[in-house]
């Protein structure tokens, strides 16, 4: 402690690069967005008018915004829960593997290295109504797959692609969590006659709760923001707006429609929403976490 | 070592900069959205121009798809790094037109640099889209296309159909015969649904798409597609979707593979898709037919309207640069360059002279189907309903329309309800544009 107090400048110097990155790439644009949200401006920036809260009022009065909000909730819940459940299952299975464990783990971590847009293109291609392998297989089962027209199928497609992409990230954390659980606990329970199912739910799962909680927060943020590339590359928010999440709407209004004020107002609202969600998670869910 | 590397890099960059400015030529940046083969052709056009004189160097640079190119150019303009020439798709026209202070109108550029432009030399159906109320050219038409019908001849033969119908009524019967005979499981599909089935359907059948002469008359224009016969047309497609005569294939060009694989007998697509169709239609004979019209609405069809893009000149450059741009545009609109570009790409020629040159060269006889689009465009004088569209926020309006079309075709809503909803939301976007630019 004493050593730290003598070096007042050094810690700041060491932190400076990271702080600079955060300030330039996060705080500066965020401040710009907040400012922009109070103006109506032409695309070229030739003139802007201060409109106070009109952009917010307009967004909050539009039915499309609430529709996108509903879609975001469905989508995020599907992605976060799906990606975590699948990753947990795979981690438990991979934890038991003795032969070739390294290969299994490497393969399961692989999808995380794939860019979101590429993940989207990949799944979109496999399920392409004309050319896709999977859609051809579904056709043989008399399931007519056309995500260009069917909103439910389009949603399923982006959820699947987003889950596949995020699963690896969760897998790594769950696997590390599983390996941190002392074997002696599980062995003691086994000796007491507890079966694998019981051992999982009474020992493993509660001991994984810090990991699960951390991943829930990370996955919610992922589903809200980082899935943009996947959606853009597969359904572009369609059909009929069925996969237009809030972040996609921000992009559409800002970068296709050049309605910068409305787009900025929406991103401020979105920022607030995710902040609130994270706060709620910490306030209510974290109490049930056993460290 | 890193420092050495950085030093080498700086030196290299300086050398590259030197070599470019060495011969003292003025550089003219040209941002475009032409990928693949078309992009190579654009590079070739620029290189030929650069070789033809020593004063200017046109530097084309590919900036992604149309919407990315436009967004990029706008962001660059705001940062003071704008290119001199940018290619903007036709739905961005109103946004560009209203950006006074950000653009230099082409007629002004040409007259100030002493390059006289004869408006009569251009095809009115093409240039009309890019002129102001006084008929003066605001941007330079570059790649304009118009929708036509691509037909799988093998399927038609199998179904015993000889001629491709020219009306929607005839098309309904023919497609019914094709589907009923089992020659194909899908009658027709369409690319760019809003552009072809609403914007062009309205123009070809002389129906207004919006008030104020489709927006040419002013910013007060509002959509009118929910109270014209366009509603009946969309309902017709929705009904055909049920019995297989029509199959929705997605936005943009997504529907094309359904035609390539032989699942759909006909494809409505841009005339500039000709090269793509030729390359992909390996297993069957195909032909090109004009876009049908509705015989209940008109006796003779109007011209269709164009899609594609034009070249806009951005403000804030030196006089020298504008001199060069004017020289380049003059070169670009010469009959030889135009005819070559048109024949290579399938885009429409922008001048009468380029079309005539193609006729002299015998191009249209050797390439059946390539003249269909030109004849469809030039056969009649455009009316207020077929001159084109000039609506602000059009990229978003198109999205709103296509969203509703998808809901109509999958049976969620009726054509009337879906289009009324599209008009309601589209008009909100028009009001917003009027507010920001009024």
XYZ file of C-alpha atoms in Angstrom:
729
model
C 0.000 0.000 0.000
C 2.754 2.354 1.018
C 4.564 1.720 -2.249
C 1.497 2.706 -4.248
C 1.041 5.934 -2.382
C 4.553 7.030 -3.164
C 3.919 6.627 -6.912
C 1.110 9.007 -7.598
C 1.778 9.506 -11.279
C 2.859 6.066 -12.437
C -0.555 4.330 -12.182
C -2.145 7.097 -14.248
C 0.601 6.872 -16.819
C 0.077 3.145 -17.106
C -3.669 3.608 -17.417
C -3.405 6.489 -19.868
C -3.447 4.529 -23.161
C -6.543 2.585 -22.178
C -8.269 5.706 -20.825
C -7.473 7.547 -24.036
C -8.987 4.757 -26.122
C -12.143 4.738 -24.000
C -12.417 8.529 -24.093
C -11.924 8.835 -27.852
C -13.927 5.815 -28.984
C -16.627 5.730 -26.343
C -17.151 8.929 -24.362
C -16.633 11.347 -27.236
C -19.121 9.659 -29.646
C -21.575 9.110 -26.791
C -21.461 12.815 -25.926
C -21.911 13.679 -29.615
C -24.956 11.399 -29.819
C -26.503 13.016 -26.752
C -26.027 16.455 -28.248
C -27.310 15.379 -31.658
C -30.482 13.980 -30.110
C -31.706 17.512 -29.408
C -31.348 18.765 -32.985
C -32.926 18.240 -36.385
C -30.206 18.360 -38.983
C -29.937 17.864 -42.734
C -27.677 14.985 -43.814
C -24.833 17.196 -45.010
C -24.613 19.166 -41.784
C -25.331 22.463 -43.544
C -27.738 23.587 -40.839
C -29.240 22.326 -37.605
C -32.236 23.427 -35.562
C -32.563 22.939 -31.834
C -35.796 21.082 -31.140
C -35.383 20.193 -27.450
C -37.103 16.873 -26.727
C -39.041 16.656 -29.974
C -36.912 13.798 -31.351
C -37.526 11.773 -28.202
C -41.228 12.546 -28.196
C -41.522 11.494 -31.826
C -39.704 8.215 -31.211
C -41.708 7.402 -28.090
C -44.964 8.153 -29.893
C -44.311 5.834 -32.817
C -45.790 2.360 -32.911
C -42.784 1.064 -34.853
C -40.503 1.837 -31.926
C -42.512 -0.303 -29.521
C -42.723 -3.055 -32.090
C -38.908 -3.006 -32.376
C -38.675 -3.012 -28.577
C -40.861 -6.122 -28.359
C -38.824 -7.816 -31.052
C -35.609 -6.931 -29.231
C -36.890 -8.465 -25.988
C -37.903 -11.721 -27.728
C -34.676 -11.831 -29.692
C -32.393 -11.062 -26.733
C -34.092 -13.522 -24.407
C -33.857 -16.218 -27.083
C -30.207 -15.519 -27.833
C -28.999 -15.094 -24.225
C -30.835 -18.094 -22.800
C -30.235 -20.285 -25.834
C -26.544 -19.522 -26.051
C -26.052 -20.099 -22.313
C -28.075 -23.315 -22.081
C -26.343 -24.865 -25.077
C -22.910 -23.759 -23.909
C -23.513 -25.189 -20.435
C -24.617 -28.514 -21.907
C -21.566 -28.675 -24.155
C -19.226 -27.618 -21.339
C -20.559 -30.345 -19.043
C -20.109 -32.896 -21.813
C -16.651 -31.633 -22.785
C -15.611 -31.629 -19.125
C -16.162 -35.399 -19.038
C -14.289 -36.207 -22.204
C -10.949 -37.857 -21.510
C -9.625 -38.794 -24.940
C -9.041 -35.953 -27.401
C -10.412 -33.326 -25.005
C -8.160 -30.668 -26.527
C -9.540 -31.219 -30.007
C -13.164 -31.043 -28.833
C -12.507 -27.853 -26.927
C -10.685 -26.218 -29.823
C -13.546 -27.064 -32.185
C -16.163 -25.752 -29.777
C -14.297 -22.481 -29.309
C -13.842 -22.007 -33.039
C -17.075 -20.170 -33.941
C -16.082 -17.287 -31.666
C -13.347 -16.359 -34.136
C -15.967 -15.882 -36.855
C -17.161 -12.321 -37.478
C -20.884 -11.778 -36.787
C -21.609 -10.854 -40.400
C -19.864 -14.006 -41.619
C -21.852 -16.106 -39.162
C -24.996 -14.533 -40.581
C -24.013 -15.160 -44.197
C -23.115 -18.761 -43.355
C -26.463 -19.545 -41.755
C -28.331 -17.529 -44.334
C -26.706 -19.607 -47.060
C -27.444 -22.949 -45.401
C -31.073 -21.911 -45.008
C -31.423 -20.043 -48.309
C -34.914 -20.867 -49.647
C -33.510 -21.607 -53.123
C -30.001 -22.924 -52.586
C -29.718 -23.917 -48.923
C -28.849 -27.451 -47.809
C -30.876 -27.271 -44.620
C -33.888 -25.700 -46.304
C -33.785 -28.468 -48.923
C -33.791 -31.004 -46.080
C -36.697 -29.212 -44.420
C -38.485 -29.209 -47.770
C -38.178 -33.009 -47.834
C -39.916 -33.021 -44.435
C -42.695 -30.903 -45.944
C -41.627 -27.794 -44.049
C -41.695 -24.834 -46.401
C -38.749 -22.678 -45.311
C -38.807 -19.132 -46.645
C -37.364 -16.615 -44.210
C -37.705 -13.907 -46.838
C -41.456 -13.994 -46.353
C -42.057 -15.721 -43.034
C -41.250 -13.470 -40.064
C -41.121 -16.299 -37.505
C -38.617 -18.222 -39.585
C -36.517 -15.101 -40.112
C -36.429 -14.589 -36.354
C -35.442 -18.236 -35.842
C -32.651 -17.793 -38.368
C -31.066 -14.740 -36.727
C -31.477 -16.267 -33.259
C -29.746 -19.462 -34.405
C -26.902 -17.620 -36.099
C -26.404 -15.359 -33.063
C -26.495 -18.296 -30.634
C -23.974 -20.249 -32.684
C -21.616 -17.309 -32.666
C -21.889 -16.585 -28.922
C -21.977 -20.164 -27.672
C -18.181 -20.536 -27.809
C -17.603 -17.528 -25.590
C -19.980 -18.940 -22.973
C -18.457 -22.377 -23.390
C -14.991 -21.160 -22.398
C -16.292 -19.562 -19.214
C -18.498 -22.479 -18.229
C -15.686 -24.931 -18.824
C -13.314 -22.887 -16.675
C -16.052 -22.645 -14.021
C -16.601 -26.392 -14.074
C -12.923 -27.110 -13.731
C -12.704 -24.819 -10.709
C -15.227 -26.922 -8.794
C -13.326 -29.146 -6.338
C -13.576 -32.815 -7.323
C -13.735 -33.775 -3.662
C -17.179 -32.157 -3.301
C -18.623 -34.132 -6.170
C -16.956 -37.325 -4.992
C -18.301 -36.873 -1.467
C -21.798 -36.411 -2.860
C -21.387 -39.490 -5.058
C -20.345 -41.529 -2.042
C -23.462 -40.254 -0.224
C -25.473 -41.753 -3.072
C -26.361 -38.641 -5.136
C -26.799 -39.413 -8.854
C -25.280 -37.283 -11.669
C -28.505 -35.289 -12.146
C -28.766 -34.464 -8.469
C -25.034 -33.681 -8.225
C -25.374 -31.241 -11.105
C -28.346 -29.331 -9.719
C -27.290 -29.222 -6.048
C -23.530 -28.753 -6.374
C -22.323 -27.853 -9.864
C -25.071 -25.440 -10.895
C -25.037 -23.315 -7.693
C -21.257 -23.181 -7.771
C -21.430 -21.959 -11.360
C -23.774 -19.106 -10.441
C -21.103 -16.351 -10.502
C -20.116 -17.492 -13.999
C -23.753 -17.715 -15.095
C -24.503 -14.268 -13.775
C -21.508 -12.733 -15.492
C -22.461 -14.452 -18.731
C -26.084 -13.316 -18.473
C -24.943 -9.699 -18.355
C -22.453 -10.197 -21.197
C -24.967 -12.087 -23.349
C -27.656 -9.456 -22.889
C -25.228 -6.792 -24.051
C -24.185 -9.019 -26.940
C -27.774 -9.639 -28.016
C -28.603 -5.947 -27.812
C -25.621 -4.533 -29.679
C -23.269 -6.985 -31.315
C -25.818 -8.974 -33.290
C -26.220 -6.072 -35.690
C -23.843 -7.639 -38.227
C -25.663 -10.950 -38.165
C -29.044 -9.325 -38.733
C -27.765 -6.981 -41.417
C -26.171 -9.818 -43.370
C -29.134 -12.215 -43.209
C -32.522 -10.513 -42.981
C -31.703 -6.779 -42.918
C -34.465 -6.355 -40.349
C -37.097 -8.004 -42.551
C -39.384 -9.461 -43.616
C -41.927 -6.846 -42.754
C -39.745 -5.603 -39.897
C -39.957 -8.957 -38.105
C -36.266 -8.915 -37.140
C -35.803 -5.160 -36.740
C -34.250 -4.835 -33.305
C -33.669 -1.485 -31.628
C -30.037 -1.314 -32.671
C -30.964 -2.159 -36.259
C -33.566 0.595 -36.225
C -30.931 3.080 -35.048
C -28.822 2.070 -38.056
C -31.730 2.204 -40.521
C -32.944 5.615 -39.450
C -29.478 7.100 -39.185
C -27.527 5.561 -42.032
C -30.181 4.750 -44.607
C -32.681 7.474 -43.776
C -30.168 10.166 -42.667
C -32.523 11.128 -39.868
C -29.627 11.826 -37.528
C -31.656 13.462 -34.750
C -34.075 10.577 -34.395
C -31.296 8.030 -34.693
C -29.302 9.777 -31.972
C -32.346 9.996 -29.711
C -32.927 6.277 -30.181
C -29.343 5.422 -29.347
C -29.529 7.502 -26.175
C -32.713 5.645 -25.211
C -31.050 2.334 -26.017
C -28.023 3.220 -23.925
C -30.323 4.059 -21.020
C -32.288 0.860 -21.497
C -29.240 -1.398 -21.408
C -27.861 0.517 -18.430
C -31.149 -0.026 -16.620
C -31.216 -3.696 -17.530
C -27.682 -4.209 -16.228
C -28.556 -2.325 -13.043
C -31.611 -4.535 -12.478
C -29.543 -7.634 -13.063
C -26.984 -6.517 -10.503
C -29.585 -5.418 -8.007
C -31.927 -8.378 -8.048
C -30.205 -11.327 -9.639
C -26.833 -10.875 -8.027
C -28.301 -11.471 -4.580
C -28.949 -15.046 -5.565
C -25.396 -15.576 -6.694
C -23.210 -17.599 -4.327
C -19.561 -16.645 -4.520
C 12.863 -2.543 -35.703
C 9.313 -1.148 -35.458
C 10.738 2.352 -35.792
C 12.695 1.323 -38.886
C 9.572 -0.204 -40.352
C 7.535 2.915 -39.674
C 10.260 5.000 -41.272
C 10.224 2.838 -44.379
C 6.451 3.134 -44.545
C 6.538 6.923 -44.332
C 9.164 7.024 -47.048
C 7.105 4.717 -49.222
C 4.001 6.813 -48.781
C 5.881 9.987 -49.555
C 7.253 8.376 -52.704
C 3.766 7.271 -53.752
C 2.484 10.816 -53.187
C 5.350 12.216 -55.205
C 4.826 9.896 -58.135
C 1.145 10.923 -58.340
C 1.738 14.643 -58.249
C 4.937 14.430 -60.269
C 3.410 15.305 -63.604
C 1.444 18.175 -62.101
C -1.968 16.872 -63.042
C -5.048 17.811 -60.986
C -6.501 14.839 -59.154
C -10.229 14.216 -59.261
C -11.625 11.681 -56.804
C -14.610 9.663 -58.042
C -16.417 7.487 -55.501
C -18.636 4.801 -56.953
C -20.620 1.718 -56.019
C -19.773 -0.502 -58.969
C -18.260 -3.763 -57.755
C -16.875 -6.705 -59.719
C -16.862 -6.538 -63.510
C -18.607 -3.176 -63.581
C -15.945 -1.789 -61.255
C -13.213 -2.911 -63.637
C -15.053 -1.185 -66.452
C -15.235 2.022 -64.415
C -11.468 1.820 -63.847
C -11.008 1.326 -67.575
C -13.119 4.387 -68.444
C -11.106 6.529 -66.022
C -7.804 5.174 -67.306
C -8.802 5.912 -70.922
C -9.769 9.452 -69.973
C -6.498 9.942 -68.086
C -4.542 8.703 -71.089
C -6.445 11.033 -73.425
C -5.023 14.206 -71.798
C -2.320 15.343 -69.362
C -4.054 17.914 -67.178
C -6.338 15.776 -65.023
C -6.224 12.410 -63.311
C -9.571 10.844 -62.442
C -9.184 8.394 -59.569
C -12.121 6.030 -59.185
C -12.592 4.314 -55.857
C -15.117 1.640 -54.943
C -17.022 2.498 -51.761
C -19.396 -0.421 -51.215
C -23.057 -0.615 -52.195
C -25.174 2.426 -53.123
C -26.295 3.212 -49.621
C -22.777 2.789 -48.198
C -21.341 5.021 -50.917
C -23.885 7.745 -50.204
C -23.435 7.531 -46.433
C -19.657 7.571 -46.897
C -19.761 10.618 -49.151
C -22.020 12.501 -46.736
C -19.758 11.676 -43.786
C -16.720 12.723 -45.850
C -18.413 15.977 -46.784
C -19.090 16.739 -43.124
C -15.437 16.067 -42.378
C -14.256 18.211 -45.294
C -12.807 15.220 -47.151
C -15.441 14.837 -49.849
C -14.647 13.467 -53.326
C -15.291 15.707 -56.348
C -17.643 13.173 -57.973
C -19.878 10.680 -56.236
C -22.267 8.130 -57.682
C -25.667 8.338 -55.969
C -28.568 5.953 -56.567
C -31.793 7.354 -57.958
C -33.669 7.198 -54.651
C -31.067 9.506 -53.131
C -31.785 12.151 -55.789
C -34.137 14.286 -53.679
C -31.724 14.308 -50.760
C -28.897 15.487 -53.031
C -31.056 18.034 -54.850
C -32.091 19.671 -51.626
C -28.548 19.848 -50.318
C -27.939 23.318 -51.721
C -24.455 24.344 -50.774
C -23.237 20.775 -50.785
C -23.543 20.139 -54.511
C -22.679 21.876 -57.751
C -25.476 21.410 -60.338
C -24.082 19.854 -63.508
C -25.655 22.480 -65.811
C -23.857 25.201 -63.827
C -20.586 23.320 -63.875
C -20.758 22.752 -67.612
C -21.721 26.299 -68.572
C -19.092 27.861 -66.298
C -16.388 25.727 -67.786
C -17.539 26.510 -71.314
C -18.658 22.967 -72.134
C -22.035 23.481 -73.741
C -24.520 20.769 -72.991
C -27.309 20.253 -75.473
C -30.200 18.828 -73.450
C -31.712 17.523 -76.691
C -28.823 15.115 -77.111
C -29.935 13.076 -74.103
C -32.765 10.575 -73.867
C -35.541 12.517 -72.077
C -36.807 9.474 -70.191
C -33.345 9.096 -68.666
C -32.290 12.683 -68.035
C -35.797 13.777 -66.968
C -35.197 12.080 -63.676
C -32.231 14.299 -62.929
C -33.426 17.721 -64.095
C -34.965 20.565 -62.096
C -38.337 22.177 -62.769
C -36.781 24.244 -65.606
C -35.375 21.165 -67.303
C -31.765 21.883 -66.316
C -29.542 18.923 -65.539
C -28.545 18.625 -61.897
C -26.500 15.467 -62.061
C -24.883 13.427 -64.792
C -26.824 10.254 -65.640
C -24.390 7.358 -65.555
C -25.940 3.959 -65.112
C -29.675 3.894 -65.673
C -31.712 0.757 -66.036
C -35.394 -0.062 -66.253
C -37.309 -3.240 -65.449
C -37.990 -5.880 -68.111
C -39.219 -9.488 -68.046
C -36.838 -12.413 -68.459
C -38.591 -15.509 -69.739
C -37.534 -19.159 -69.579
C -38.386 -20.307 -73.144
C -38.029 -23.996 -72.327
C -40.742 -23.825 -69.678
C -43.026 -21.885 -72.010
C -42.533 -24.454 -74.759
C -43.297 -27.253 -72.339
C -46.513 -25.518 -71.326
C -47.393 -24.904 -74.983
C -47.207 -21.121 -74.791
C -45.947 -19.324 -77.903
C -45.947 -15.607 -77.226
C -45.105 -13.756 -74.047
C -48.170 -11.714 -73.089
C -47.788 -7.940 -72.977
C -50.603 -7.294 -70.497
C -51.089 -8.350 -66.887
C -54.421 -9.880 -67.897
C -52.748 -12.067 -70.513
C -49.948 -12.839 -68.133
C -52.426 -14.152 -65.572
C -53.781 -16.702 -68.056
C -50.364 -17.717 -69.308
C -48.915 -18.171 -65.848
C -51.975 -20.194 -64.858
C -51.336 -22.504 -67.808
C -47.662 -22.868 -66.871
C -48.400 -23.764 -63.261
C -51.381 -26.018 -64.063
C -49.435 -27.944 -66.692
C -46.674 -28.567 -64.159
C -44.057 -27.011 -66.435
C -42.874 -24.946 -63.452
C -43.977 -24.755 -59.845
C -43.799 -20.962 -59.820
C -45.053 -18.676 -62.551
C -43.139 -15.477 -61.966
C -41.086 -13.712 -59.337
C -39.788 -10.178 -59.051
C -36.649 -8.438 -57.875
C -36.838 -4.942 -56.286
C -40.549 -5.316 -55.354
C -41.362 -1.663 -54.688
C -39.436 -0.359 -57.687
C -40.962 -2.784 -60.192
C -44.425 -3.595 -58.826
C -45.388 -0.152 -57.514
C -43.150 2.625 -58.831
C -42.918 1.210 -62.340
C -46.420 -0.261 -62.388
C -47.764 3.223 -61.651
C -45.628 4.904 -64.318
C -46.340 2.339 -67.015
C -50.092 2.549 -66.434
C -50.086 6.331 -66.032
C -51.101 6.325 -62.374
C -49.703 8.835 -59.879
C -47.336 7.376 -57.297
C -47.459 10.585 -55.268
C -49.128 13.988 -55.492
C -47.341 17.113 -56.845
C -46.355 15.236 -60.037
C -44.656 12.499 -58.071
C -42.766 15.110 -56.095
C -41.356 17.068 -59.058
C -43.740 19.860 -58.093
C -42.477 20.420 -54.582
C -41.867 19.149 -51.093
C -45.597 18.965 -50.242
C -45.891 15.719 -52.209
C -47.594 12.829 -50.419
C -47.958 9.190 -51.484
C -51.089 8.150 -53.331
C -50.514 4.437 -53.894
C -53.347 3.437 -51.591
C -56.103 5.006 -53.655
C -55.126 4.081 -57.200
C -55.404 0.875 -59.196
C -51.973 -0.039 -57.808
C -53.908 -1.549 -54.877
C -55.683 -3.936 -57.250
C -52.374 -4.885 -58.779
C -50.811 -5.735 -55.420
C -53.939 -7.685 -54.478
C -53.588 -9.548 -57.787
C -50.028 -10.532 -56.863
C -51.158 -11.538 -53.371
C -53.800 -13.808 -54.933
C -51.256 -15.249 -57.345
C -48.955 -15.927 -54.404
C -51.646 -18.324 -53.150
C -51.981 -20.335 -56.375
C -48.312 -20.346 -57.397
C -48.538 -17.931 -60.324
C -46.372 -15.526 -58.303
C -43.779 -16.287 -55.670
C -42.227 -13.539 -53.589
C -38.450 -13.892 -53.594
C -37.202 -11.136 -51.315
C -35.904 -7.608 -51.702
C -33.098 -6.335 -53.956
C -31.957 -9.014 -56.406
C -32.677 -11.884 -54.042
C -35.333 -13.387 -56.293
C -33.008 -13.988 -59.256
C -31.826 -17.512 -58.240
C -35.436 -18.773 -58.388
C -35.336 -18.000 -62.114
C -31.809 -19.329 -62.636
C -32.676 -22.703 -61.122
C -35.732 -23.008 -63.390
C -38.193 -22.956 -60.499
C -39.904 -19.801 -61.767
C -40.813 -19.378 -65.431
C -40.420 -15.593 -65.492
C -38.397 -12.974 -63.672
C -39.071 -9.252 -63.555
C -35.725 -7.554 -63.105
C -33.548 -4.663 -64.164
C -32.401 -4.445 -67.781
C -28.891 -4.335 -66.328
C -29.364 -7.891 -65.059
C -29.045 -9.133 -68.649
C -25.385 -10.101 -68.240
C -26.150 -11.935 -65.004
C -29.076 -13.795 -66.549
C -26.974 -14.730 -69.565
C -24.235 -16.093 -67.318
C -26.588 -18.064 -65.077
C -29.190 -19.332 -67.548
C -26.960 -22.146 -68.766
C -29.494 -24.938 -68.922
C -32.269 -23.156 -70.772
C -33.060 -20.665 -73.529
C -34.311 -17.312 -72.369
C -35.759 -14.205 -73.968
C -36.415 -10.648 -72.871
C -39.881 -9.073 -72.987
C -41.168 -5.609 -72.094
C -42.756 -4.974 -68.701
C -46.488 -5.802 -69.017
C -49.225 -3.169 -68.659
C -52.743 -3.373 -67.331
C -55.230 -3.361 -70.214
C -58.030 -2.299 -67.862
C -56.155 0.938 -67.173
C -54.499 2.033 -70.421
C -54.737 1.152 -74.103
C -51.089 1.859 -74.784
C -48.546 1.707 -72.009
C -46.440 4.615 -70.827
C -42.681 4.406 -70.537
C -41.305 2.697 -67.457
C -39.087 4.684 -65.116
C -35.446 4.249 -64.379
C -33.352 2.970 -61.564
C -29.614 2.985 -61.193
C -27.512 5.992 -60.369
C -26.133 9.324 -61.523
C -22.958 11.257 -60.815
C -23.165 14.244 -58.467
C -20.526 16.921 -58.097
C -19.806 18.005 -54.539
C -19.061 21.563 -53.491
C -15.916 22.985 -51.936
C -13.317 22.142 -54.590
C -11.051 24.424 -56.599
C -12.005 25.794 -60.026
C -9.296 23.669 -61.527
C -10.948 20.508 -60.225
C -14.315 21.593 -61.644
C -12.713 22.261 -65.018
C -11.463 18.716 -64.954
C -14.831 17.303 -63.895
C -16.503 19.124 -66.784
C -13.930 17.722 -69.220
C -14.482 14.265 -67.813
C -18.298 14.495 -68.079
C -17.948 15.644 -71.649
C -15.792 12.592 -72.339
C -18.213 10.330 -70.477
C -21.215 11.410 -72.533
C -19.474 10.950 -75.889
C -21.190 8.407 -78.107
C -18.233 5.982 -78.131
C -17.818 5.812 -74.348
C -21.565 5.639 -73.763
C -22.172 2.954 -76.379
C -19.328 0.861 -74.970
C -20.567 1.199 -71.372
C -24.172 0.498 -72.378
C -23.318 -2.544 -74.473
C -21.011 -3.980 -71.824
C -23.276 -3.470 -68.808
C -26.861 -3.548 -70.046
C -27.478 -0.074 -68.629
C -29.344 2.334 -70.887
C -27.390 4.676 -73.152
C -27.912 8.253 -71.973
C -27.698 9.892 -75.381
C -29.480 9.397 -78.667
C -26.084 9.280 -80.397
C -24.921 6.304 -78.337
C -28.081 4.397 -79.243
C -27.663 5.185 -82.929
C -24.022 4.136 -82.806
C -25.116 0.786 -81.407
C -27.595 0.414 -84.254
C -24.888 1.153 -86.824
C -22.616 -1.373 -85.209
C -25.382 -3.972 -85.457
C -25.225 -4.551 -81.715
C -28.980 -4.967 -81.217
C -29.268 -7.543 -84.004
C -26.443 -9.613 -82.581
C -27.755 -9.332 -79.033
C -31.480 -9.969 -79.026
C -33.158 -8.577 -75.950
C -30.751 -5.722 -75.397
C -32.965 -3.193 -77.195
C -36.189 -4.085 -75.341
C -35.461 -1.715 -72.478
C -34.526 1.195 -74.753
C -37.663 0.808 -76.866
C -39.773 0.614 -73.710
C -38.220 3.879 -72.512
C -38.176 5.860 -75.753
C -41.383 4.801 -77.508
C -43.575 7.452 -75.858
C -43.288 10.914 -74.363
C -43.156 10.741 -70.548
C -46.197 12.090 -68.684
C -46.237 13.662 -65.215
C -46.842 10.160 -63.884
C -44.025 8.510 -65.789
C -41.262 11.105 -65.614
C -39.935 9.592 -62.441
C -40.116 10.101 -58.686
C -38.640 12.879 -56.646
C -39.450 12.120 -53.044
C -37.366 12.897 -50.007
C -36.402 10.040 -47.674
C -37.116 7.683 -50.577
C -34.711 4.947 -49.387
C -36.697 4.710 -46.159
C -40.049 5.004 -47.927
C -39.070 2.082 -50.114
C -38.215 0.078 -47.009
C -41.582 0.897 -45.481
C -43.366 -0.141 -48.691
C -41.441 -3.388 -49.008
C -42.130 -4.179 -45.383
C -45.846 -3.854 -46.073
C -45.611 -5.794 -49.338
C -44.080 -8.668 -47.392
C -46.968 -8.573 -44.945
C -49.456 -8.510 -47.833
C -47.827 -11.396 -49.686
C -47.610 -13.619 -46.625
C -51.294 -13.048 -46.019
C -51.107 -10.969 -42.825
C -53.010 -8.008 -44.247
C -55.042 -7.148 -47.358
C -53.459 -5.076 -50.124
C -55.629 -2.097 -49.175
C -54.735 -2.170 -45.484
C -51.063 -2.833 -46.112
C -50.698 -0.014 -48.619
C -52.681 2.408 -46.454
C -50.260 1.677 -43.637
C -47.330 2.194 -46.029
C -48.802 5.547 -47.099
C -49.330 6.621 -43.498
C -45.740 5.872 -42.513
C -44.323 7.052 -45.847
C -46.124 10.378 -45.503
C -44.676 10.831 -42.029
C -41.234 10.480 -43.614
C -42.160 12.990 -46.325
C -43.364 15.472 -43.714
C -40.128 15.016 -41.832
C -38.123 15.665 -44.997
C -40.177 18.764 -45.734
C -39.525 19.997 -42.192
C -35.764 19.469 -42.458
C -35.472 20.998 -45.953
C -38.378 23.445 -46.118
